[in-house]
mmCIF file of C-alpha atoms in Angstrom:
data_model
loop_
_atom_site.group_PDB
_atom_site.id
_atom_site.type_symbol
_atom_site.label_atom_id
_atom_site.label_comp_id
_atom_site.label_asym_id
_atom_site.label_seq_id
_atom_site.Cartn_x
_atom_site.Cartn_y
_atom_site.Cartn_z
ATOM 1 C CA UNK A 230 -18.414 5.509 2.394
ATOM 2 C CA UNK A 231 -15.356 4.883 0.336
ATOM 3 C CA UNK A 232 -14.175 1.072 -0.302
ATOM 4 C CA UNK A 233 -11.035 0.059 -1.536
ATOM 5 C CA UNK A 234 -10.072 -2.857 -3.584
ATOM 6 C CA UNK A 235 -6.700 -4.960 -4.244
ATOM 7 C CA UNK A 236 -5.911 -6.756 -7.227
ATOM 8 C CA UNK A 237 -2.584 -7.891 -8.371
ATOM 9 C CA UNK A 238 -0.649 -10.114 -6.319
ATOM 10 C CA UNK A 239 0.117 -13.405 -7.573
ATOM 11 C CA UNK A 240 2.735 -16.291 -7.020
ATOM 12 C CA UNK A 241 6.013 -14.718 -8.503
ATOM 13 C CA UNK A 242 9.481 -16.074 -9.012
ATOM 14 C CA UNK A 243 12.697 -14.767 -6.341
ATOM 15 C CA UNK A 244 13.315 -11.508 -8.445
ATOM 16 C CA UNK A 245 10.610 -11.016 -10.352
ATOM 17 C CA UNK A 246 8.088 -8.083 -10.352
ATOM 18 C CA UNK A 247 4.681 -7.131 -9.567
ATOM 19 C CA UNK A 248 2.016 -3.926 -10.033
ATOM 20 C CA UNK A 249 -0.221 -4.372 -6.748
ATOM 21 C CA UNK A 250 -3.238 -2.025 -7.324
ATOM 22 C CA UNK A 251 -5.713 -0.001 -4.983
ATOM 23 C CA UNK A 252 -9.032 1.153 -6.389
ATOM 24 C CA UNK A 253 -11.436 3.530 -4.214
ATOM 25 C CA UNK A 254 -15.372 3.180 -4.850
ATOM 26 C CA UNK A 255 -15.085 6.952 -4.967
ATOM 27 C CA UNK A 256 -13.168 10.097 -5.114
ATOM 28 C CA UNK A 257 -10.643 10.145 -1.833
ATOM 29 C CA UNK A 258 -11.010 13.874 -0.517
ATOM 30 C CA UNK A 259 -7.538 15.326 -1.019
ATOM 31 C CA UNK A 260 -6.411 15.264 2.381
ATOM 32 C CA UNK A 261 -6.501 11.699 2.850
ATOM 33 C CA UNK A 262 -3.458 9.350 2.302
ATOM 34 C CA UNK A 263 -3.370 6.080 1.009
ATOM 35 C CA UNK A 264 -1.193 3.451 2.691
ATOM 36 C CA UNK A 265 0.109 -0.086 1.535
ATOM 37 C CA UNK A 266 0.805 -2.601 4.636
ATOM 38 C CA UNK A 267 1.224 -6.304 4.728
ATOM 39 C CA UNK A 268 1.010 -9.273 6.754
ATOM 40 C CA UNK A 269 2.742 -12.732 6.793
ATOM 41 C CA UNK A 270 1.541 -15.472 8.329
ATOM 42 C CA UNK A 271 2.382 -15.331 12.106
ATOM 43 C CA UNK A 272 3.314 -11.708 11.931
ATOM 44 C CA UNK A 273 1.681 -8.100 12.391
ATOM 45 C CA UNK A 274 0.516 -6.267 9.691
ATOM 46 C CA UNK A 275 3.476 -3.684 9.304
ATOM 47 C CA UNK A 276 3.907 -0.191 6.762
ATOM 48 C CA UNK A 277 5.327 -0.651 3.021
ATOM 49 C CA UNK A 278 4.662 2.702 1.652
ATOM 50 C CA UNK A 279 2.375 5.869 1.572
ATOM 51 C CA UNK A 280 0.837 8.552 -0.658
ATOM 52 C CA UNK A 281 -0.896 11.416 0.000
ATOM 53 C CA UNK A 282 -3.785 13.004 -2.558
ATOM 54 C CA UNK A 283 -2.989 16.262 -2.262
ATOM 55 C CA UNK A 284 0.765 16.697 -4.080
ATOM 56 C CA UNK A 285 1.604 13.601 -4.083
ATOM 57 C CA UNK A 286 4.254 12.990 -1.535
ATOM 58 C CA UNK A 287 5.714 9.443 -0.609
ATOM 59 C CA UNK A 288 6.539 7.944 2.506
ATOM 60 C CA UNK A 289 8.419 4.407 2.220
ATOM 61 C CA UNK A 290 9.549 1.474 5.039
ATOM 62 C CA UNK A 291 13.201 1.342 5.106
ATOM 63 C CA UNK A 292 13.035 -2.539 4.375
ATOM 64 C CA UNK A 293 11.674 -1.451 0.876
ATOM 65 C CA UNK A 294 13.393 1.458 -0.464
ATOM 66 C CA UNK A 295 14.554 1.206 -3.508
ATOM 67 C CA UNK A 296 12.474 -1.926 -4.773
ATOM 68 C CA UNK A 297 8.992 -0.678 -4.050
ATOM 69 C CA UNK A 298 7.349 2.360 -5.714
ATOM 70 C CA UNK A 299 4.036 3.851 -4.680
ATOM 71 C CA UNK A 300 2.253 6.460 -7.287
ATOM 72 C CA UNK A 301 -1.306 7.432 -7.963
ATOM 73 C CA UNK A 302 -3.489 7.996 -10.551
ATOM 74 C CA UNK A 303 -6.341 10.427 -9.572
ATOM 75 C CA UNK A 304 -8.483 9.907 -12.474
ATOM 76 C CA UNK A 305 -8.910 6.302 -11.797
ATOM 77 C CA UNK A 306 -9.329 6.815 -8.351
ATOM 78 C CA UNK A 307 -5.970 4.315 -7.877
ATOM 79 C CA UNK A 308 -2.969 3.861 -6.171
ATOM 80 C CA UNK A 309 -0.520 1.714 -7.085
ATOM 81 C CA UNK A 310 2.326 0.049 -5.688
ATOM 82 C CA UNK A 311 5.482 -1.589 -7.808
ATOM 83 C CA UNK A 312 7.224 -3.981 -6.651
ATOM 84 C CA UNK A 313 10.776 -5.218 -8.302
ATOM 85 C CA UNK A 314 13.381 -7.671 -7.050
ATOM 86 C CA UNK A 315 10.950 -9.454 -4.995
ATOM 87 C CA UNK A 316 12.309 -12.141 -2.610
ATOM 88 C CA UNK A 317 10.922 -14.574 -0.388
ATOM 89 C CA UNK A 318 10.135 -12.424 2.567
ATOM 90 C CA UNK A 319 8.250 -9.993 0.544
ATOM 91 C CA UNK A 320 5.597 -13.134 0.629
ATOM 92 C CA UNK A 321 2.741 -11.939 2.259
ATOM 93 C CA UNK A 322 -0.941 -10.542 2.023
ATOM 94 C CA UNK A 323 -1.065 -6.748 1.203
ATOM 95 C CA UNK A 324 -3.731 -4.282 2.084
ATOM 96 C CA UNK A 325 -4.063 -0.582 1.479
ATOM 97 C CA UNK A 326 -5.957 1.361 3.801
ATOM 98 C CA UNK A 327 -7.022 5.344 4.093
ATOM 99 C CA UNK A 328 -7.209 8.203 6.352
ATOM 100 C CA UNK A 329 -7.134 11.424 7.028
ATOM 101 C CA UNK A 330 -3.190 12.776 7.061
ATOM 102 C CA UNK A 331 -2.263 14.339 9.961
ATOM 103 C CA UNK A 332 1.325 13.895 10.379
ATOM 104 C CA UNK A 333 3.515 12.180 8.768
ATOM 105 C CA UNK A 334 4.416 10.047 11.893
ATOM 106 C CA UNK A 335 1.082 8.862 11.635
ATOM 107 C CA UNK A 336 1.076 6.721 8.006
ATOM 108 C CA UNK A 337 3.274 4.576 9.420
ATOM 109 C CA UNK A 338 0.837 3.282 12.291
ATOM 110 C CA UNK A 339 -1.604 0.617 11.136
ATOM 111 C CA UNK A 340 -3.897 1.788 13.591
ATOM 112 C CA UNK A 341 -3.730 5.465 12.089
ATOM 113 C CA UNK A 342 -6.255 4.180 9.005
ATOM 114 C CA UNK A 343 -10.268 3.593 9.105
ATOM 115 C CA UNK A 344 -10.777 1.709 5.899
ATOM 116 C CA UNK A 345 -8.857 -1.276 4.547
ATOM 117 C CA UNK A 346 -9.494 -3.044 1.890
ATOM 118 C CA UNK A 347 -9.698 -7.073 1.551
ATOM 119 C CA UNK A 348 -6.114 -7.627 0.445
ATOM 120 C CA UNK A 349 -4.276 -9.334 -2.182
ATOM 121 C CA UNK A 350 -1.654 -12.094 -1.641
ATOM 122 C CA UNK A 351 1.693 -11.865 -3.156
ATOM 123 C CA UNK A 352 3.825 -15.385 -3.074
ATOM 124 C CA UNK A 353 7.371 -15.291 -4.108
ATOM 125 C CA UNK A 354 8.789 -18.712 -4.326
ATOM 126 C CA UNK A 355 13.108 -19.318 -4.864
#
């Protein structure tokens, strides 16, 4: 079975930037898509961005248009997710997750994905 792993958060200044990355033990079959979510404390996890596999295509959250960026790099087996401008309310713990796409109303739902990784806290302090 496929595991993912997060790396890259950090405690960042209001503004500041950050490369959050997504490793998979294995090669992801090309119809799956990769997710980012996240989670502050005292809220439900809730969709950042998307990426399928196969060609590529994005999916973002309104909230993050613009600041966040989701690519891949199939070689490595990674997905990453940039993250500029950050403010205080992008403070929270980040997970990616996987599935198989089905829609695309469906990589917004948490529970849509099977396999989540451990997650990586990003802190952005003013």
């Amino acid at each position: 079975q496929v595991q993912l792993v997060e790396s890259g958060g950090g405690l960042v200044q209001t503004g500041g930037s950050l490369r959050l990355s997504c490793a998979a033990s294995r090669r992801t079959l090309s119809n799956y898509v990769i997710g980012w979510f996240r989670q502050a404390p005292g809220k439900e996890r809730e969709f950042v961005a998307a990426i399928k596999w196969s060609g590529g295509s994005t999916y973002y959250a309104d909230s993050v248009k613009g600041r966040f960026t989701i690519s891949r790099d199939n070689a490595k087996n990674t997905v990453y997710l940039q993250i500029t401008s950050l403010k205080p309310e992008d403070t929270a713990v980040y997970y990616c997750g996987t599935t198989v796409y089905r829609e695309y109303g469906m990589v917004v739902i948490t529970s849509s994905y099977d396999l989540w990784g451990q997650g990586t806290q990003v802190t952005v302090y003013s």
